[in-house]
Amino acid sequence: MSTAEPRRPASRAALFLLASIIVSFVAASTAPSPLYPIYQSRWHFSPITTTLVFAVYAVAVLAALLTVGKLSDHVGRRPVLLAAIAVQVVSLVIFVLAGGVPALVAARVVQGVAAGAATGAAAAAMLDIDRARGTLANSIAPGIGTGVGALLSALLVQYLPAPTRLVYVVLVVVLLIQGVGVALMAETVTPMSGALRSLRPEIRLPRAVRGPLLVVAPVAFAVWALAGFFAALGPALVRALMNSSTVAGGLSIFVFAVFGSAAILVLRDRSARTVMLTGIAALVVGMIITLVSVSADSIAGFFVGLAFGGVGFGGGFQGSLKTLTPLVEAHERASVLSLLYIVSYVGFGLPTVIAGFLVVHGGGLRRTAEEYAVAVIVLAVVALLGLRGTTRTAPAGPR
């Protein structure tokens, strides 16, 4: 299938716009993280509720990916992105007006639907414009969004008024500006028939991608499981270790994200297999350091572990993208990327809910963090064995 030639704005500007949309959507998803302790204090709910509110976002993203994840292949990237931005704005308005847990859940559900719709469309559009730069942008944008959303929210909570509202208002303004940019952007793919059929949930992969997806799935699951834990419970863990301000909690997510983005930039010219092996190794090292640091009440060690974990996240996710994207045609990109994000968001949400349950009914926050670190180490080792076992049969992507 042919793609439309980008005209307005220029390809580089369009690529930046699309990457910034992913940043904004991910930032909106992590912005509530520093606010959960405030919500918990006001509305008196447990860490289980915190992780459930956090995880319903992942469920909503999965539902959207399974239904509208392929829609942009048929109706075009721009209409899907514009609709997703509108829905995301609605979710942020619900956050602003929230008066209890039901409103938080509703906001997260709406937010997840918007993110699921936007993720496949924006990611595929960047590959339409420039496959190499698009792959890099797809890898780095989620990490930047994760860090920016958490730190911006923490700073606004700590130093400015209306702590449970201001960050959402800022994000609404950003999204409206991006919506104007999408309206001016040229379509990057030629629409085709079958839009209604594409809404039927189905798991279908091109034959060339099936083996490689099995190789990268454990890696993607592991790194997103770690990201989910730090986003949901990381700020509370930092405060438990150092009895510090909200900013320190947001900074923990920021450090994780910054080192993940740095790893992507440093490793961008390496082979997919090298990137994935580096990510797995960093993940294991980071979790070992985190495990020791939590046991020893060492906040400095904990942040070092966060940094290595971020490298693991960046390397693991970038390697997954570099493995899959060269193997698909333009009209298959949104479908394949949506499936990769499905694996990622299952890892993002499910283990985090289990962790929230263990915080309340197990050994508490610190003990749960230690057990989670061990689980991620085991999962990373399993991913490593899978990667090594398929080295001779699964393509590893270009250098």
Tab-separated table of C-alpha atoms in Angstrom:
chain	number	residue	atom	x	y	z
A	1	MET	CA	0.000	0.000	0.000
A	2	SER	CA	1.361	3.421	-0.854
A	3	THR	CA	1.709	6.176	1.672
A	4	ALA	CA	0.837	9.809	1.121
A	5	GLU	CA	3.781	12.165	0.846
A	6	PRO	CA	3.911	14.534	3.856
A	7	ARG	CA	3.539	18.179	2.866
A	8	ARG	CA	2.522	20.444	5.757
A	9	PRO	CA	4.239	20.778	8.141
A	10	ALA	CA	7.590	19.433	6.918
A	11	SER	CA	8.465	15.821	7.676
A	12	ARG	CA	10.820	16.667	10.528
A	13	ALA	CA	8.282	18.974	12.150
A	14	ALA	CA	5.543	16.355	11.740
A	15	LEU	CA	7.776	13.717	13.317
A	16	PHE	CA	8.445	16.013	16.272
A	17	LEU	CA	4.729	16.750	16.628
A	18	LEU	CA	3.809	13.078	16.640
A	19	ALA	CA	6.515	12.237	19.163
A	20	SER	CA	5.330	15.100	21.370
A	21	ILE	CA	1.801	13.660	21.284
A	22	ILE	CA	3.040	10.349	22.655
A	23	VAL	CA	5.001	12.305	25.284
A	24	SER	CA	1.866	14.207	26.292
A	25	PHE	CA	-0.319	11.118	26.477
A	26	VAL	CA	2.215	9.211	28.583
A	27	ALA	CA	2.807	12.306	30.734
A	28	ALA	CA	-0.928	12.504	31.361
A	29	SER	CA	-0.894	8.862	32.466
A	30	THR	CA	1.900	9.401	35.028
A	31	ALA	CA	0.814	12.845	36.224
A	32	PRO	CA	-1.525	11.343	38.859
A	33	SER	CA	1.300	9.283	40.426
A	34	PRO	CA	2.571	12.008	42.830
A	35	LEU	CA	-1.054	12.865	43.610
A	36	TYR	CA	-2.129	9.423	44.799
A	37	PRO	CA	-0.969	10.052	48.405
A	38	ILE	CA	-3.068	13.243	48.439
A	39	TYR	CA	-6.082	11.424	47.047
A	40	GLN	CA	-5.506	8.600	49.525
A	41	SER	CA	-5.349	11.010	52.455
A	42	ARG	CA	-8.478	12.872	51.382
A	43	TRP	CA	-10.634	9.908	50.468
A	44	HIS	CA	-9.163	7.260	52.797
A	45	PHE	CA	-8.420	4.338	50.505
A	46	SER	CA	-5.700	1.664	50.685
A	47	PRO	CA	-2.690	0.953	48.424
A	48	ILE	CA	-4.786	-1.765	46.767
A	49	THR	CA	-7.193	0.916	45.561
A	50	THR	CA	-4.239	3.022	44.412
A	51	THR	CA	-2.887	0.234	42.213
A	52	LEU	CA	-6.372	-0.622	40.930
A	53	VAL	CA	-6.965	2.990	39.932
A	54	PHE	CA	-3.555	2.914	38.312
A	55	ALA	CA	-4.151	-0.403	36.540
A	56	VAL	CA	-7.600	0.281	35.074
A	57	TYR	CA	-5.741	2.611	32.748
A	58	ALA	CA	-3.794	-0.360	31.375
A	59	VAL	CA	-7.016	-2.358	30.941
A	60	ALA	CA	-8.627	0.510	29.043
A	61	VAL	CA	-5.543	0.885	26.858
A	62	LEU	CA	-5.679	-2.817	26.033
A	63	ALA	CA	-9.375	-2.618	25.145
A	64	ALA	CA	-8.724	0.346	22.867
A	65	LEU	CA	-5.725	-1.305	21.222
A	66	LEU	CA	-7.761	-4.439	20.515
A	67	THR	CA	-10.594	-2.459	18.910
A	68	VAL	CA	-9.318	0.823	17.452
A	69	GLY	CA	-5.633	-0.096	17.322
A	70	LYS	CA	-5.842	-0.850	13.590
A	71	LEU	CA	-8.355	1.853	12.707
A	72	SER	CA	-5.769	4.392	11.525
A	73	ASP	CA	-4.618	1.920	8.849
A	74	HIS	CA	-8.069	2.312	7.293
A	75	VAL	CA	-9.313	5.852	7.988
A	76	GLY	CA	-5.955	7.604	8.255
A	77	ARG	CA	-3.728	8.682	11.124
A	78	ARG	CA	-5.066	12.252	11.499
A	79	PRO	CA	-8.751	11.481	12.252
A	80	VAL	CA	-7.791	8.916	14.892
A	81	LEU	CA	-5.302	11.280	16.517
A	82	LEU	CA	-7.763	14.174	16.610
A	83	ALA	CA	-10.433	11.988	18.195
A	84	ALA	CA	-7.933	10.616	20.721
A	85	ILE	CA	-6.839	14.123	21.738
A	86	ALA	CA	-10.470	15.131	22.278
A	87	VAL	CA	-11.104	12.082	24.473
A	88	GLN	CA	-7.895	12.714	26.432
A	89	VAL	CA	-9.033	16.273	27.151
A	90	VAL	CA	-12.311	14.863	28.520
A	91	SER	CA	-10.370	12.554	30.859
A	92	LEU	CA	-8.334	15.474	32.203
A	93	VAL	CA	-11.489	17.486	32.844
A	94	ILE	CA	-12.831	14.544	34.884
A	95	PHE	CA	-9.604	14.585	36.914
A	96	VAL	CA	-10.028	18.304	37.575
A	97	LEU	CA	-13.587	17.790	38.826
A	98	ALA	CA	-12.904	14.518	40.690
A	99	GLY	CA	-14.407	14.225	44.158
A	100	GLY	CA	-13.701	10.596	44.967
A	101	VAL	CA	-12.431	7.218	43.808
A	102	PRO	CA	-15.224	6.591	41.237
A	103	ALA	CA	-14.247	9.780	39.414
A	104	LEU	CA	-10.581	8.728	39.438
A	105	VAL	CA	-11.506	5.354	37.967
A	106	ALA	CA	-13.671	6.994	35.304
A	107	ALA	CA	-10.902	9.417	34.392
A	108	ARG	CA	-8.359	6.603	34.092
A	109	VAL	CA	-10.689	4.537	31.905
A	110	VAL	CA	-11.352	7.434	29.535
A	111	GLN	CA	-7.649	8.274	29.565
A	112	GLY	CA	-6.744	4.698	28.679
A	113	VAL	CA	-9.157	4.606	25.763
A	114	ALA	CA	-7.635	7.813	24.413
A	115	ALA	CA	-4.083	6.527	24.850
A	116	GLY	CA	-4.875	3.226	23.158
A	117	ALA	CA	-6.326	5.020	20.161
A	118	ALA	CA	-3.445	7.477	19.901
A	119	THR	CA	-0.571	5.081	20.510
A	120	GLY	CA	-0.926	2.923	17.424
A	121	ALA	CA	-1.783	5.855	15.153
A	122	ALA	CA	1.045	8.167	16.269
A	123	ALA	CA	3.623	5.377	16.337
A	124	ALA	CA	2.662	4.175	12.870
A	125	ALA	CA	2.593	7.724	11.478
A	126	MET	CA	6.168	8.320	12.642
A	127	LEU	CA	7.260	5.165	10.830
A	128	ASP	CA	5.372	6.331	7.725
A	129	ILE	CA	7.422	9.530	7.720
A	130	ASP	CA	10.850	8.099	8.508
A	131	ARG	CA	11.368	4.466	9.529
A	132	ALA	CA	14.749	4.951	11.245
A	133	ARG	CA	13.906	8.177	13.065
A	134	GLY	CA	10.396	6.959	13.721
A	135	THR	CA	11.684	3.825	15.421
A	136	LEU	CA	13.972	5.943	17.598
A	137	ALA	CA	11.167	8.378	18.440
A	138	ASN	CA	8.799	5.513	19.271
A	139	SER	CA	11.404	4.195	21.689
A	140	ILE	CA	12.318	7.455	23.409
A	141	ALA	CA	8.961	9.255	23.606
A	142	PRO	CA	7.322	7.025	26.269
A	143	GLY	CA	10.308	7.453	28.604
A	144	ILE	CA	10.333	11.217	28.205
A	145	GLY	CA	6.585	11.359	28.822
A	146	THR	CA	6.874	9.197	31.913
A	147	GLY	CA	9.521	11.422	33.478
A	148	VAL	CA	8.033	14.758	32.451
A	149	GLY	CA	4.537	13.873	33.664
A	150	ALA	CA	5.649	12.693	37.090
A	151	LEU	CA	8.159	15.480	37.771
A	152	LEU	CA	5.929	18.260	36.442
A	153	SER	CA	3.074	17.008	38.598
A	154	ALA	CA	5.301	16.748	41.686
A	155	LEU	CA	6.686	20.272	41.227
A	156	LEU	CA	3.233	21.772	40.749
A	157	VAL	CA	1.920	19.915	43.803
A	158	GLN	CA	4.828	21.057	45.963
A	159	TYR	CA	5.138	24.697	44.952
A	160	LEU	CA	1.922	25.947	43.333
A	161	PRO	CA	-1.747	26.150	44.352
A	162	ALA	CA	-4.544	23.755	43.362
A	163	PRO	CA	-2.309	20.662	43.565
A	164	THR	CA	-4.942	18.222	42.325
A	165	ARG	CA	-6.009	20.368	39.366
A	166	LEU	CA	-3.228	22.523	37.943
A	167	VAL	CA	-1.208	19.795	36.222
A	168	TYR	CA	-4.295	18.621	34.340
A	169	VAL	CA	-5.076	22.157	33.177
A	170	VAL	CA	-1.514	22.500	31.854
A	171	LEU	CA	-1.847	19.219	29.966
A	172	VAL	CA	-5.171	20.299	28.441
A	173	VAL	CA	-3.516	23.413	27.011
A	174	VAL	CA	-0.664	21.360	25.558
A	175	LEU	CA	-3.067	18.876	23.969
A	176	LEU	CA	-5.162	21.620	22.378
A	177	ILE	CA	-2.031	23.063	20.770
A	178	GLN	CA	-1.066	19.615	19.509
A	179	GLY	CA	-4.557	19.143	18.120
A	180	VAL	CA	-4.080	22.238	15.962
A	181	GLY	CA	-0.800	20.769	14.734
A	182	VAL	CA	-2.469	17.484	13.782
A	183	ALA	CA	-5.193	19.368	11.916
A	184	LEU	CA	-2.484	21.086	9.846
A	185	MET	CA	-0.417	17.935	9.309
A	186	ALA	CA	-0.660	16.071	6.018
A	187	GLU	CA	-1.996	12.522	6.129
A	188	THR	CA	0.816	9.958	6.045
A	189	VAL	CA	-1.102	6.903	4.826
A	190	THR	CA	-3.658	6.289	2.093
A	191	PRO	CA	-6.995	5.297	3.689
A	192	MET	CA	-8.464	1.972	2.641
A	193	SER	CA	-11.731	0.127	3.094
A	194	GLY	CA	-12.537	-2.171	5.992
A	195	ALA	CA	-12.682	0.353	8.848
A	196	LEU	CA	-15.683	-1.278	10.544
A	197	ARG	CA	-14.189	-4.742	10.223
A	198	SER	CA	-10.983	-3.469	11.801
A	199	LEU	CA	-12.889	-2.697	15.026
A	200	ARG	CA	-13.474	-6.381	15.687
A	201	PRO	CA	-10.948	-7.570	18.274
A	202	GLU	CA	-8.568	-10.091	16.767
A	203	ILE	CA	-4.994	-11.160	17.268
A	204	ARG	CA	-3.414	-11.472	13.850
A	205	LEU	CA	0.216	-11.105	12.954
A	206	PRO	CA	2.065	-11.250	9.663
A	207	ARG	CA	3.946	-14.537	9.436
A	208	ALA	CA	7.321	-12.789	9.364
A	209	VAL	CA	6.673	-11.183	12.759
A	210	ARG	CA	5.348	-14.162	14.729
A	211	GLY	CA	8.686	-15.632	15.754
A	212	PRO	CA	10.344	-12.300	16.552
A	213	LEU	CA	7.346	-11.244	18.679
A	214	LEU	CA	7.765	-14.350	20.827
A	215	VAL	CA	11.400	-13.354	21.297
A	216	VAL	CA	10.717	-9.771	22.395
A	217	ALA	CA	7.482	-10.301	24.376
A	218	PRO	CA	9.137	-11.425	27.659
A	219	VAL	CA	11.546	-8.498	27.490
A	220	ALA	CA	8.780	-5.964	26.883
A	221	PHE	CA	6.688	-7.472	29.675
A	222	ALA	CA	9.558	-7.336	32.174
A	223	VAL	CA	10.599	-3.737	31.530
A	224	TRP	CA	7.028	-2.429	31.574
A	225	ALA	CA	6.298	-4.358	34.763
A	226	LEU	CA	9.156	-2.461	36.376
A	227	ALA	CA	7.896	0.848	34.975
A	228	GLY	CA	4.422	0.145	36.339
A	229	PHE	CA	5.700	-0.545	39.828
A	230	PHE	CA	7.805	2.610	39.992
A	231	ALA	CA	4.992	4.743	38.568
A	232	ALA	CA	2.362	3.429	41.000
A	233	LEU	CA	4.331	2.814	44.192
A	234	GLY	CA	7.773	4.339	43.591
A	235	PRO	CA	6.963	7.767	45.085
A	236	ALA	CA	5.547	6.138	48.232
A	237	LEU	CA	8.630	3.929	48.515
A	238	VAL	CA	10.961	6.925	48.235
A	239	ARG	CA	9.066	8.713	50.983
A	240	ALA	CA	9.280	5.593	53.147
A	241	LEU	CA	13.050	5.422	52.661
A	242	MET	CA	13.830	9.087	53.228
A	243	ASN	CA	10.656	10.668	54.677
A	244	SER	CA	10.901	13.299	51.958
A	245	SER	CA	8.741	15.660	49.936
A	246	THR	CA	6.477	14.961	46.975
A	247	VAL	CA	9.188	16.230	44.623
A	248	ALA	CA	11.552	13.417	45.624
A	249	GLY	CA	8.855	10.894	44.770
A	250	GLY	CA	8.331	12.460	41.348
A	251	LEU	CA	12.088	12.645	40.887
A	252	SER	CA	12.331	8.865	41.284
A	253	ILE	CA	10.144	8.353	38.215
A	254	PHE	CA	12.030	11.089	36.371
A	255	VAL	CA	15.414	9.444	37.007
A	256	PHE	CA	14.085	6.120	35.787
A	257	ALA	CA	12.756	7.740	32.616
A	258	VAL	CA	15.797	9.935	31.894
A	259	PHE	CA	18.231	7.035	32.056
A	260	GLY	CA	15.900	5.005	29.879
A	261	SER	CA	15.883	7.739	27.250
A	262	ALA	CA	19.663	8.149	27.500
A	263	ALA	CA	20.123	4.421	26.918
A	264	ILE	CA	17.991	4.624	23.794
A	265	LEU	CA	20.116	7.445	22.391
A	266	VAL	CA	23.413	5.736	23.198
A	267	LEU	CA	22.308	2.380	21.792
A	268	ARG	CA	20.369	3.617	18.779
A	269	ASP	CA	22.965	2.433	16.215
A	270	ARG	CA	23.519	-0.980	17.771
A	271	SER	CA	21.870	-4.155	16.558
A	272	ALA	CA	18.484	-5.057	18.006
A	273	ARG	CA	19.934	-8.088	19.765
A	274	THR	CA	22.751	-6.056	21.342
A	275	VAL	CA	20.272	-3.457	22.561
A	276	MET	CA	18.036	-6.104	24.100
A	277	LEU	CA	20.915	-7.918	25.793
A	278	THR	CA	22.134	-4.622	27.241
A	279	GLY	CA	18.647	-3.853	28.510
A	280	ILE	CA	18.265	-7.248	30.156
A	281	ALA	CA	21.683	-7.008	31.827
A	282	ALA	CA	20.943	-3.504	33.138
A	283	LEU	CA	17.555	-4.663	34.392
A	284	VAL	CA	19.108	-7.478	36.429
A	285	VAL	CA	21.861	-5.249	37.838
A	286	GLY	CA	19.378	-2.517	38.690
A	287	MET	CA	17.069	-4.882	40.528
A	288	ILE	CA	19.924	-6.374	42.525
A	289	ILE	CA	21.022	-2.878	43.583
A	290	THR	CA	17.423	-1.942	44.397
A	291	LEU	CA	16.965	-5.100	46.441
A	292	VAL	CA	20.074	-4.398	48.518
A	293	SER	CA	19.255	-0.696	48.883
A	294	VAL	CA	15.707	-1.215	50.141
A	295	SER	CA	16.976	-3.758	52.668
A	296	ALA	CA	19.685	-1.333	53.822
A	297	ASP	CA	17.466	1.803	53.793
A	298	SER	CA	19.877	3.395	51.298
A	299	ILE	CA	18.150	6.100	49.262
A	300	ALA	CA	21.343	6.741	47.252
A	301	GLY	CA	21.555	3.079	46.310
A	302	PHE	CA	17.870	3.061	45.460
A	303	PHE	CA	18.346	5.880	42.950
A	304	VAL	CA	21.336	4.043	41.426
A	305	GLY	CA	19.106	0.999	41.041
A	306	LEU	CA	16.481	3.244	39.445
A	307	ALA	CA	19.056	4.477	36.942
A	308	PHE	CA	20.048	0.952	35.925
A	309	GLY	CA	16.384	-0.016	35.775
A	310	GLY	CA	15.793	2.896	33.437
A	311	VAL	CA	18.597	1.681	31.166
A	312	GLY	CA	16.946	-1.731	31.225
A	313	PHE	CA	13.603	-0.217	30.259
A	314	GLY	CA	15.064	1.849	27.422
A	315	GLY	CA	17.201	-0.957	26.043
A	316	GLY	CA	14.528	-3.617	26.332
A	317	PHE	CA	11.772	-1.598	24.696
A	318	GLN	CA	13.968	-0.106	21.969
A	319	GLY	CA	15.325	-3.536	21.145
A	320	SER	CA	11.780	-4.857	20.836
A	321	LEU	CA	10.838	-2.107	18.396
A	322	LYS	CA	14.034	-2.496	16.368
A	323	THR	CA	13.353	-6.198	16.060
A	324	LEU	CA	9.797	-5.862	14.771
A	325	THR	CA	9.490	-2.656	12.745
A	326	PRO	CA	11.762	-3.627	9.804
A	327	LEU	CA	9.627	-6.729	9.199
A	328	VAL	CA	6.244	-5.113	8.488
A	329	GLU	CA	4.699	-3.159	5.632
A	330	ALA	CA	3.128	0.272	6.065
A	331	HIS	CA	-0.454	-1.014	6.303
A	332	GLU	CA	0.570	-3.552	8.973
A	333	ARG	CA	2.428	-1.173	11.286
A	334	ALA	CA	-0.419	-0.019	13.496
A	335	SER	CA	-1.567	-3.614	14.055
A	336	VAL	CA	1.884	-4.926	14.966
A	337	LEU	CA	2.741	-1.965	17.191
A	338	SER	CA	-0.617	-2.267	18.923
A	339	LEU	CA	0.104	-5.908	19.741
A	340	LEU	CA	3.499	-5.009	21.160
A	341	TYR	CA	1.863	-2.379	23.336
A	342	ILE	CA	-0.731	-4.939	24.469
A	343	VAL	CA	2.077	-7.118	25.832
A	344	SER	CA	3.666	-4.047	27.379
A	345	TYR	CA	0.523	-2.788	29.101
A	346	VAL	CA	-0.331	-6.205	30.511
A	347	GLY	CA	3.091	-6.060	32.139
A	348	PHE	CA	2.446	-2.469	33.152
A	349	GLY	CA	-0.823	-3.166	34.967
A	350	LEU	CA	-1.194	-6.730	36.198
A	351	PRO	CA	1.966	-7.095	38.324
A	352	THR	CA	1.325	-3.668	39.848
A	353	VAL	CA	-2.106	-4.731	41.126
A	354	ILE	CA	-0.545	-7.845	42.629
A	355	ALA	CA	2.038	-5.604	44.314
A	356	GLY	CA	-0.716	-3.404	45.768
A	357	PHE	CA	-2.427	-6.456	47.220
A	358	LEU	CA	0.851	-7.610	48.787
A	359	VAL	CA	1.471	-4.179	50.314
A	360	VAL	CA	-1.781	-4.499	52.271
A	361	HIS	CA	-2.034	-8.235	52.872
A	362	GLY	CA	1.608	-9.260	52.619
A	363	GLY	CA	4.722	-7.822	54.189
A	364	GLY	CA	4.143	-4.109	53.558
A	365	LEU	CA	5.663	-1.696	51.059
A	366	ARG	CA	9.346	-2.459	51.595
A	367	ARG	CA	8.906	-6.224	51.640
A	368	THR	CA	6.765	-6.013	48.512
A	369	ALA	CA	9.443	-3.933	46.770
A	370	GLU	CA	12.038	-6.587	47.590
A	371	GLU	CA	9.794	-9.382	46.319
A	372	TYR	CA	8.994	-7.415	43.179
A	373	ALA	CA	12.693	-6.898	42.484
A	374	VAL	CA	13.285	-10.643	42.757
A	375	ALA	CA	10.351	-11.350	40.420
A	376	VAL	CA	11.688	-8.916	37.805
A	377	ILE	CA	15.133	-10.540	38.019
A	378	VAL	CA	13.598	-13.963	37.417
A	379	LEU	CA	11.539	-12.628	34.507
A	380	ALA	CA	14.602	-10.960	32.987
A	381	VAL	CA	16.556	-14.205	33.189
A	382	VAL	CA	13.696	-16.052	31.482
A	383	ALA	CA	13.713	-13.399	28.742
A	384	LEU	CA	17.473	-13.801	28.356
A	385	LEU	CA	17.155	-17.558	27.971
A	386	GLY	CA	14.439	-17.074	25.374
A	387	LEU	CA	16.549	-14.594	23.451
A	388	ARG	CA	19.599	-16.854	23.475
A	389	GLY	CA	17.539	-19.884	22.553
A	390	THR	CA	16.171	-18.238	19.410
A	391	THR	CA	19.352	-16.496	18.274
A	392	ARG	CA	19.829	-18.785	15.300
A	393	THR	CA	16.245	-18.782	14.100
A	394	ALA	CA	14.745	-15.331	14.834
A	395	PRO	CA	15.908	-12.250	12.978
A	396	ALA	CA	17.346	-9.595	15.253
A	397	GLY	CA	16.699	-6.507	13.164
A	398	PRO	CA	19.106	-4.266	11.362
A	399	ARG	CA	22.137	-2.614	12.762
